[in-house]
Amino acid sequence: MLIYLKVQNFALVNQLELEFDSGMSVISGETGAGKSIILDALGLCLGDRADVGFIGSRTDKAEIHATFELGTHSIGSKKAKSSQNDQAIAWLKERDLLTDDAECILRRVISKDGRSRGFINGAPSTIGDMKALGEMLIDIHSQHEHQSLLKKDTHRRLLDDYGNLSDKAQDVSELARQYHITLGTLEKITSASEERAAQFQLLSYQVGELDELAIEANEHVLLEQEQKQLNGAETILTNCHTAVEICSGGNSNGDGNIRDQLAHAIALLSRIDVPDLKPIIELFSSGQIQLEEAIADLERFAETFEADPARLQIVEARLSAIYETARKHRIQPAEIPEFHEKITTELDAISHSEEDISDLTARLAAQKSDYDRQATSLSKSRAKAAKKLETSVGKQLSKLGMTGATFKIDLKMRDAATPSVRGLEEIEFLISTNPGQTPRSLNKVASGGELSRISLAIQVVTADTSQVPTLIFDEVDVGIGGGIAEVVGSLLRKLGKKAQIVCVTHLPQVASQGHHHYLVTKAGTKKKVTTDLIALDETSRIEEIARMLGGIDLTQQSMAHAKEMFELAQTDT
């Protein structure tokens, strides 16, 4: 509920801070005092369009803060909690804007340069977000965009809440949503059948080709190494034989081979008895051993190594096939195995698409059957609830002086072939304000005052199931008086025990019913006029009611009448 409002430099208001409480709060004041200014300021926090004309004189900006409590509220010993608060809490939590104290602060700043900024719990926010959140927190019943009673979505919600059908409606909505998800998937698959057939043919050819080649990972690297070796077979054998000759045979100069020369060097050094030469002799001896092993290994390699022209042809043909495949698919040879696996998976998916279509078609039919069954049940329940709501609202309209009015709920069946998240019908509240007149849409028939009273009647009937924690009624008593005005006041007070009510009124019968009373005053000179809003104590309330009864001059008779009216209205608290 709304607990605090701060207005700075807005229209005729220089500085205003006001705390609101639960129950029914009345706002009154003389004509022209600026009662609507408070609602205009609050409307900006709820996403209304800004206008630099709202900014007070001698300042560069106007600023409005509205604080809402998202917890419980109570009147006397009774407590109530709006389920809409849960929705607002979830909305804030989803955007990481929820505070530990479960409060919501909406702030709006309008600058002279035409800029307008919005904030939710201190975070910069779009006006659209402020509007969306504001509709969860407060409903203003007057002739502007917060009149949710003119929206068909509100009609459906009120009827479902009244008939305790919200859970059933949510189930139907979810079934419709799932149906459309399945339908979208099925249409996506079937719409590309020709393209899928061509793709299947291409992938089948490519996979078959790669299956036949059966190229292994890094195969081309091993083949390149083998190719290099086979290409140099003759040179390899020549060099190996020459190396063996140098090490163990003679040479053209008659100098002997490396083996004999190394043995001769070791023999010469062994004859010298010098301790420092012993390590050197050991190294020569070690080298002699390694040389012998190397010569033996080289001779074995040369004896077993053979040139293989046939194998070379095979290797080169295989490499050629690998390179050609890589070029065809515009990839590197090393990427061929991974590419092979990828297109095999794609081919498998396309191969199973017909099975997918069959499965999706069966699922769609089952979902449609479930939807039809539950939506039909919901429609029957809505029809029963609509009859009860029509009767109850009709009785309240009679009490409010609209004896010739007829309230109807139109349940217009939509095309049942396509599941809708709203169910099988469009729901709209209709009204005729005169006997014999055909009921029509509220915004085409009802005047501002009538619309407020219709809204009041509906809100009183649906108070136990209402989701809106704060309701504001602006001049709901236009065009009425006497006993009807007293009925309006008592209904608002009754509604104030279920939700927070703020009522702007000029009738004493309504004002006397409030749990709290605020007075709008205007003062100043020809050069400067300001508007203020003050909370009244009991004595001041009686004086204001007396003024509303008899004018500016308070008489003993008007004061006595006001006191009697006030005390009688307050007897239920």
XYZ file of C-alpha atoms in Angstrom:
573
model
C 0.000 0.000 0.000
C 0.999 3.643 -0.412
C 2.673 4.821 2.798
C 4.529 8.009 1.838
C 4.306 10.737 -0.786
C 6.771 13.571 -1.270
C 6.204 16.328 -3.831
C 8.685 19.126 -4.603
C 8.200 22.094 -6.941
C 5.244 20.499 -8.714
C 2.607 22.905 -10.049
C 1.474 24.952 -7.026
C 3.160 22.659 -4.494
C 6.519 23.860 -3.231
C 7.172 21.127 -0.690
C 4.807 18.429 0.507
C 5.481 15.324 2.590
C 2.604 13.102 3.584
C 2.307 9.732 5.297
C -0.636 7.520 4.372
C -2.157 4.762 6.470
C -4.354 1.784 5.741
C -8.115 2.037 5.511
C -10.052 4.815 3.841
C -8.318 8.184 3.481
C -10.390 11.188 2.424
C -9.006 14.200 0.554
C -11.199 17.287 0.506
C -10.866 20.993 -0.093
C -12.522 23.975 -1.695
C -13.079 23.996 -5.441
C -9.883 25.116 -7.156
C -7.696 24.344 -4.144
C -5.746 21.795 -6.161
C -7.045 18.398 -5.080
C -6.194 16.968 -8.495
C -2.577 18.109 -8.180
C -1.864 15.347 -5.668
C -3.215 12.708 -8.043
C -1.333 14.233 -10.984
C 1.907 14.042 -9.013
C 1.247 10.445 -8.020
C 0.379 9.649 -11.631
C 3.866 10.678 -12.752
C 5.382 8.058 -10.461
C 3.069 5.547 -12.104
C 4.303 6.308 -15.606
C 2.139 9.222 -16.759
C 3.537 11.435 -19.514
C 5.565 14.346 -18.179
C 5.087 17.998 -19.103
C 7.461 20.840 -18.239
C 4.335 22.839 -17.407
C 4.129 20.802 -14.188
C 7.363 22.389 -12.920
C 6.831 25.146 -10.395
C 8.049 28.689 -10.986
C 11.584 29.779 -10.012
C 12.974 26.249 -10.169
C 14.595 23.978 -12.735
C 12.978 20.674 -11.861
C 10.067 18.975 -10.147
C 10.508 15.780 -8.131
C 8.020 13.245 -6.759
C 8.639 10.253 -4.471
C 6.036 7.579 -3.748
C 6.821 4.797 -1.272
C 4.810 1.568 -1.206
C 4.863 -1.085 1.476
C 4.687 -4.600 0.036
C 3.708 -6.374 3.278
C 0.458 -6.679 5.213
C -1.946 -3.897 6.109
C -4.643 -3.884 8.767
C -7.761 -2.082 9.917
C -8.269 -2.609 13.629
C -7.634 -6.261 14.355
C -8.259 -7.421 10.787
C -5.341 -7.999 8.459
C -5.204 -8.425 4.735
C -2.466 -9.028 2.250
C -2.794 -8.284 -1.421
C -1.753 -11.114 -3.701
C -0.758 -8.419 -6.156
C 2.087 -7.634 -3.755
C 3.457 -11.079 -4.510
C 3.427 -10.227 -8.193
C 5.158 -6.896 -7.532
C 7.751 -8.602 -5.320
C 8.426 -11.193 -8.025
C 8.708 -8.412 -10.632
C 11.244 -6.512 -8.499
C 13.182 -9.649 -7.581
C 13.480 -10.705 -11.213
C 15.153 -7.361 -11.985
C 17.276 -7.376 -8.818
C 15.403 -4.321 -7.473
C 13.861 -5.825 -4.328
C 15.047 -4.271 -1.047
C 15.449 -6.060 2.278
C 12.604 -4.084 3.885
C 10.173 -5.097 1.091
C 9.420 -1.495 0.168
C 9.143 0.007 -3.275
C 10.137 3.626 -3.895
C 9.073 5.177 -7.200
C 10.785 8.477 -8.024
C 10.203 10.795 -10.969
C 12.202 13.891 -11.890
C 11.131 16.405 -14.570
C 13.620 19.025 -15.781
C 13.044 22.346 -17.524
C 15.024 21.106 -20.536
C 12.259 18.584 -21.188
C 14.080 15.543 -19.820
C 12.214 13.149 -17.574
C 13.884 10.472 -15.461
C 12.381 7.596 -13.511
C 13.804 5.497 -10.692
C 12.663 2.290 -8.988
C 14.290 1.717 -5.580
C 17.076 4.087 -6.608
C 17.862 2.389 -9.926
C 17.274 4.309 -13.187
C 14.230 2.819 -14.893
C 12.184 3.331 -18.015
C 8.790 4.980 -17.800
C 7.352 1.762 -19.236
C 8.725 -0.221 -16.299
C 7.336 2.321 -13.829
C 3.944 2.044 -15.492
C 4.015 -1.777 -15.464
C 4.985 -1.904 -11.791
C 2.592 0.880 -10.851
C -0.374 -1.090 -12.197
C 0.483 -3.855 -9.720
C 0.486 -1.424 -6.797
C -2.312 1.065 -7.319
C -5.460 1.600 -9.377
C -6.733 5.133 -9.938
C -10.393 5.364 -10.884
C -10.845 8.580 -12.781
C -10.809 9.783 -16.364
C -7.209 8.941 -17.303
C -5.062 6.044 -18.373
C -5.007 4.243 -15.006
C -8.657 3.281 -15.417
C -8.050 -0.439 -15.563
C -11.809 -0.999 -15.542
C -11.812 -0.035 -19.233
C -9.417 -2.869 -20.102
C -10.767 -6.285 -21.088
C -7.811 -7.956 -19.383
C -9.054 -6.424 -16.116
C -12.555 -7.755 -16.757
C -11.209 -11.284 -17.235
C -9.025 -11.042 -14.131
C -11.838 -9.705 -11.949
C -14.236 -12.413 -13.084
C -11.676 -15.197 -12.575
C -10.729 -13.841 -9.155
C -14.372 -13.496 -8.153
C -15.158 -17.075 -9.189
C -11.953 -18.477 -7.616
C -10.923 -19.519 -11.124
C -7.448 -17.967 -11.266
C -5.609 -21.287 -10.889
C -7.802 -22.972 -13.486
C -7.306 -20.026 -15.861
C -3.554 -20.227 -15.328
C -3.589 -23.931 -16.214
C -5.489 -23.205 -19.424
C -3.073 -20.399 -20.265
C -0.072 -22.705 -19.773
C -1.657 -25.436 -21.945
C -2.201 -22.890 -24.726
C 1.371 -21.660 -24.414
C 2.788 -25.189 -24.640
C 0.544 -25.927 -27.631
C 1.893 -22.928 -29.540
C 5.494 -23.871 -28.717
C 4.910 -27.361 -30.141
C 3.080 -25.920 -33.159
C 5.954 -23.549 -33.869
C 8.485 -26.379 -33.737
C 6.378 -28.546 -36.040
C 5.881 -25.733 -38.559
C 9.601 -25.003 -38.566
C 10.426 -28.615 -39.383
C 7.745 -29.157 -42.027
C 8.175 -25.789 -43.771
C 11.697 -26.741 -44.918
C 10.850 -30.165 -46.389
C 12.210 -29.456 -49.914
C 15.344 -27.855 -48.568
C 15.729 -30.754 -46.168
C 15.447 -33.294 -49.018
C 18.184 -31.546 -51.010
C 20.354 -31.349 -47.924
C 19.780 -35.040 -47.242
C 20.911 -35.946 -50.761
C 24.062 -33.825 -50.514
C 25.011 -35.097 -47.078
C 24.370 -38.695 -48.106
C 26.842 -38.349 -50.972
C 29.448 -36.594 -48.826
C 29.189 -39.079 -45.968
C 29.362 -42.025 -48.373
C 32.484 -40.603 -49.988
C 34.188 -40.049 -46.629
C 33.091 -43.450 -45.350
C 34.790 -45.048 -48.363
C 38.004 -43.083 -47.870
C 38.032 -43.817 -44.104
C 40.665 -41.177 -43.427
C 42.178 -41.495 -39.970
C 43.438 -38.754 -37.689
C 46.929 -37.498 -38.685
C 47.091 -40.108 -41.446
C 48.394 -37.553 -43.937
C 51.335 -36.708 -41.625
C 52.452 -40.339 -41.443
C 52.048 -40.773 -45.200
C 54.095 -37.669 -45.935
C 56.914 -39.064 -43.807
C 56.734 -42.424 -45.601
C 56.620 -40.729 -49.000
C 59.749 -38.767 -48.210
C 61.545 -41.923 -47.202
C 60.483 -43.900 -50.275
C 61.401 -41.045 -52.636
C 65.001 -41.010 -51.233
C 65.580 -44.777 -51.081
C 68.541 -44.860 -53.504
C 70.307 -41.966 -51.828
C 69.723 -43.554 -48.415
C 71.363 -46.845 -49.442
C 74.331 -45.115 -51.140
C 75.014 -42.957 -48.127
C 74.698 -45.892 -45.730
C 77.223 -48.024 -47.694
C 79.655 -45.112 -47.974
C 79.436 -44.491 -44.238
C 80.166 -48.174 -43.503
C 83.151 -48.075 -45.907
C 84.581 -45.011 -44.190
C 84.245 -46.554 -40.778
C 85.398 -50.117 -41.475
C 86.998 -50.232 -44.987
C 89.848 -48.328 -46.559
C 89.758 -45.112 -48.499
C 91.353 -43.848 -51.690
C 94.217 -42.175 -49.826
C 95.298 -45.404 -48.119
C 94.912 -43.815 -44.715
C 92.907 -46.763 -43.321
C 89.425 -46.679 -41.859
C 88.172 -44.842 -38.797
C 87.968 -48.063 -36.775
C 91.677 -48.939 -37.347
C 92.864 -45.386 -36.827
C 90.943 -45.109 -33.525
C 92.431 -48.423 -32.332
C 95.942 -47.240 -33.307
C 95.422 -43.974 -31.371
C 94.355 -45.875 -28.244
C 97.430 -48.140 -28.492
C 99.793 -45.174 -28.793
C 98.302 -43.369 -25.816
C 98.304 -46.497 -23.649
C 102.110 -46.658 -23.876
C 102.426 -43.296 -22.130
C 102.455 -43.522 -18.387
C 100.934 -40.187 -17.545
C 98.034 -40.151 -15.079
C 96.350 -37.166 -16.745
C 95.930 -39.143 -19.968
C 93.900 -41.960 -18.400
C 90.522 -40.155 -18.650
C 91.238 -39.324 -22.287
C 92.120 -42.918 -23.089
C 88.829 -44.044 -21.436
C 86.847 -41.651 -23.647
C 88.580 -42.973 -26.762
C 87.799 -46.546 -25.636
C 84.140 -45.657 -25.048
C 83.993 -44.064 -28.500
C 85.486 -47.214 -30.003
C 82.696 -49.340 -28.465
C 79.952 -46.975 -29.677
C 81.517 -46.860 -33.135
C 81.454 -50.652 -33.376
C 77.749 -50.678 -32.380
C 76.896 -47.941 -34.857
C 78.677 -49.734 -37.730
C 76.838 -52.963 -36.929
C 73.430 -51.192 -36.792
C 74.140 -49.324 -40.023
C 75.115 -52.519 -41.824
C 71.901 -54.243 -40.653
C 69.771 -51.248 -41.783
C 71.444 -51.220 -45.224
C 70.923 -54.977 -45.593
C 67.180 -54.833 -44.740
C 66.211 -51.513 -46.414
C 64.683 -51.889 -49.842
C 63.389 -49.388 -52.394
C 59.644 -50.023 -53.005
C 58.334 -48.130 -56.069
C 54.937 -49.863 -55.826
C 54.433 -48.746 -52.231
C 55.475 -45.233 -53.211
C 52.690 -45.127 -55.801
C 50.165 -46.279 -53.220
C 51.289 -43.643 -50.686
C 51.216 -40.830 -53.235
C 47.768 -41.857 -54.491
C 46.421 -41.888 -50.920
C 47.902 -38.467 -50.186
C 46.426 -37.122 -53.408
C 42.953 -38.332 -52.361
C 43.317 -36.717 -48.919
C 44.451 -33.363 -50.367
C 41.659 -33.383 -52.955
C 39.012 -34.096 -50.281
C 40.331 -31.246 -48.096
C 40.202 -28.812 -51.038
C 36.662 -29.882 -51.975
C 35.317 -29.129 -48.506
C 37.576 -26.095 -48.002
C 39.199 -27.455 -44.870
C 42.664 -28.586 -43.775
C 43.611 -32.296 -44.149
C 43.792 -32.604 -40.362
C 40.135 -31.438 -40.088
C 38.689 -34.185 -42.309
C 37.826 -36.713 -39.525
C 36.019 -34.042 -37.455
C 34.134 -32.833 -40.558
C 33.175 -36.424 -41.333
C 31.688 -36.864 -37.862
C 29.813 -33.535 -38.078
C 28.024 -34.196 -41.368
C 27.247 -37.757 -40.280
C 25.415 -36.313 -37.250
C 23.532 -33.838 -39.460
C 22.505 -36.620 -41.828
C 21.264 -38.681 -38.907
C 19.186 -35.755 -37.633
C 17.562 -35.266 -41.045
C 16.966 -38.999 -41.320
C 14.968 -38.859 -38.095
C 12.992 -35.704 -39.035
C 10.045 -37.726 -40.301
C 9.930 -39.476 -36.939
C 10.083 -36.057 -35.249
C 7.169 -34.791 -37.343
C 5.113 -37.812 -36.360
C 5.951 -37.380 -32.666
C 5.215 -33.636 -32.732
C 1.923 -34.163 -34.529
C 0.828 -36.673 -31.886
C 1.947 -34.365 -29.082
C 0.077 -31.419 -30.638
C -3.122 -33.422 -30.827
C -2.791 -34.484 -27.176
C -2.151 -30.904 -26.062
C -5.161 -29.658 -28.045
C -7.332 -32.313 -26.409
C -6.140 -31.327 -22.920
C -6.688 -27.657 -23.716
C -10.210 -28.213 -25.061
C -11.180 -30.221 -21.996
C -9.854 -27.751 -19.415
C -10.866 -24.631 -21.365
C -14.423 -25.941 -21.711
C -14.559 -26.576 -17.971
C -13.233 -23.048 -17.342
C -15.873 -21.574 -19.665
C -18.690 -23.276 -17.785
C -17.338 -21.992 -14.472
C -16.924 -18.491 -15.902
C -20.531 -18.486 -17.109
C -21.772 -19.379 -13.610
C -19.528 -16.798 -11.946
C -20.616 -14.138 -14.476
C -24.281 -14.596 -13.564
C -23.536 -14.211 -9.858
C -21.297 -11.182 -10.432
C -23.930 -9.511 -12.655
C -26.552 -9.904 -9.917
C -24.288 -8.678 -7.110
C -23.006 -5.643 -9.037
C -26.558 -4.816 -10.139
C -27.678 -4.656 -6.495
C -24.772 -2.372 -5.609
C -25.554 -0.079 -8.571
C -29.115 0.288 -7.292
C -27.793 1.300 -3.885
C -25.601 3.880 -5.639
C -28.553 5.565 -7.323
C -28.216 3.865 -10.713
C -31.552 2.070 -10.429
C -32.120 1.934 -14.175
C -28.671 0.557 -14.943
C -28.094 -2.967 -16.221
C -24.714 -4.602 -15.773
C -23.870 -7.486 -18.107
C -20.801 -9.642 -18.669
C -20.355 -10.578 -22.314
C -18.683 -13.953 -22.860
C -17.976 -13.902 -26.588
C -16.685 -17.238 -27.863
C -13.526 -17.044 -29.954
C -12.328 -19.483 -32.631
C -11.874 -22.726 -30.721
C -9.580 -24.162 -33.408
C -6.625 -22.194 -32.068
C -5.956 -22.384 -28.316
C -5.689 -18.991 -26.621
C -3.981 -18.139 -23.350
C -7.206 -16.324 -22.409
C -9.433 -19.365 -22.825
C -12.365 -19.940 -25.158
C -13.961 -16.514 -24.753
C -13.356 -12.785 -24.782
C -14.719 -11.256 -21.582
C -16.087 -7.719 -21.479
C -18.140 -5.788 -18.930
C -21.116 -3.995 -20.492
C -23.467 -1.391 -19.044
C -26.696 0.337 -19.949
C -27.474 3.329 -17.772
C -31.098 3.708 -18.837
C -33.978 1.183 -18.957
C -34.460 -0.420 -22.368
C -30.993 0.575 -23.561
C -28.803 -2.194 -24.997
C -25.732 -2.764 -22.796
C -22.548 -1.495 -24.440
C -18.853 -1.121 -23.587
C -18.161 0.928 -20.461
C -16.071 3.544 -22.264
C -18.853 4.136 -24.825
C -21.715 4.575 -22.384
C -20.642 5.593 -18.889
C -19.753 9.138 -17.929
C -16.859 9.854 -15.575
C -19.045 9.879 -12.470
C -20.992 6.829 -13.572
C -17.810 4.941 -14.382
C -16.474 5.664 -10.910
C -19.662 4.374 -9.296
C -19.682 1.286 -11.520
C -16.083 0.682 -10.533
C -16.963 1.173 -6.886
C -19.797 -1.338 -7.140
C -17.543 -3.926 -8.789
C -14.698 -3.342 -6.340
C -17.011 -3.743 -3.342
C -18.367 -7.029 -4.701
C -14.928 -8.389 -5.603
C -13.076 -6.939 -2.593
C -12.328 -10.344 -1.082
C -10.548 -11.442 -4.262
C -9.122 -8.110 -5.450
C -5.430 -8.116 -6.330
C -4.878 -4.349 -6.221
C -3.651 -3.165 -2.794
C -4.449 0.547 -3.230
C -7.520 2.039 -4.920
C -7.967 5.754 -5.567
C -11.414 7.160 -6.380
C -11.437 10.651 -7.821
C -14.808 12.422 -7.468
C -16.857 9.193 -7.345
C -19.686 11.247 -5.903
C -20.161 13.536 -8.912
C -23.848 14.122 -9.548
C -25.137 12.457 -6.371
C -26.156 13.614 -2.927
C -28.298 12.874 0.076
C -28.849 9.232 0.922
C -26.933 7.962 -2.121
C -23.882 9.942 -1.036
C -24.093 8.276 2.357
C -24.245 4.868 0.664
C -21.162 5.725 -1.417
C -19.295 6.710 1.719
C -20.249 3.565 3.600
C -19.275 1.380 0.647
C -15.878 3.057 0.406
C -15.361 2.592 4.123
C -16.335 -1.065 3.820
C -13.907 -1.468 0.943
C -11.231 0.235 3.060
C -11.258 -2.756 5.395
C -10.048 -4.947 2.520
C -7.719 -2.561 0.692
C -6.238 0.900 1.062
C -8.682 3.518 -0.257
C -7.892 7.129 -1.132
C -10.989 9.142 -2.055
C -11.141 12.705 -3.368
C -14.589 14.066 -2.484
C -16.652 17.208 -2.000
C -19.501 15.531 -0.110
C -19.661 15.549 3.714
C -21.527 12.222 3.720
C -18.491 10.582 2.080
C -15.848 12.547 3.998
C -17.325 11.595 7.369
C -16.819 7.885 6.587
C -13.035 8.101 6.221
C -10.600 6.490 8.635
C -8.273 9.427 7.886
C -8.879 12.891 6.445
C -6.546 15.250 4.541
C -7.372 18.830 3.602
C -6.059 20.568 0.491
C -5.542 24.276 1.014
C -4.465 27.093 -1.275
C -2.917 30.332 -0.055
C -0.791 33.229 -1.271
C -0.773 36.557 -3.002
C -1.367 37.752 -6.549
C 2.253 36.993 -7.348
C 2.537 33.584 -5.717
C -0.027 30.928 -4.839
C 0.800 27.587 -3.182
C -1.140 24.414 -2.464
C -0.668 22.324 0.660
C -2.119 19.092 2.058
C -2.476 18.582 5.796
C -3.685 15.694 7.950
C -6.673 16.632 10.137
C -7.294 15.628 13.726
C -10.776 14.812 14.950
C -11.726 18.394 15.760
C -10.444 19.682 12.425
C -12.259 16.888 10.616
C -15.571 17.882 12.159
C -14.912 21.514 11.203
C -14.136 20.492 7.593
C -17.302 18.380 7.420
C -19.260 21.365 8.773
C -17.721 23.559 6.048
C -18.719 21.001 3.425
C -22.254 21.031 4.881
C -22.821 24.742 5.251
C -20.090 26.798 3.622
C -17.245 28.936 4.926
C -19.082 30.371 7.945
C -19.355 27.647 10.562
C -22.507 27.823 12.627
C -23.355 26.066 15.821
C -26.009 24.130 13.920
C -23.618 23.004 11.135
C -20.986 21.990 13.694
C -23.527 19.914 15.619
C -24.713 18.276 12.415
C -21.135 17.567 11.358
C -20.249 16.061 14.722
C -23.313 13.824 14.676
C -22.552 12.686 11.126
C -18.908 12.013 11.943
C -19.559 10.085 15.158
C -22.245 7.977 13.532
C -19.943 7.046 10.635
C -17.084 6.123 12.976
C -19.062 3.771 15.209
C -17.796 0.615 13.463
C -14.107 1.204 14.351
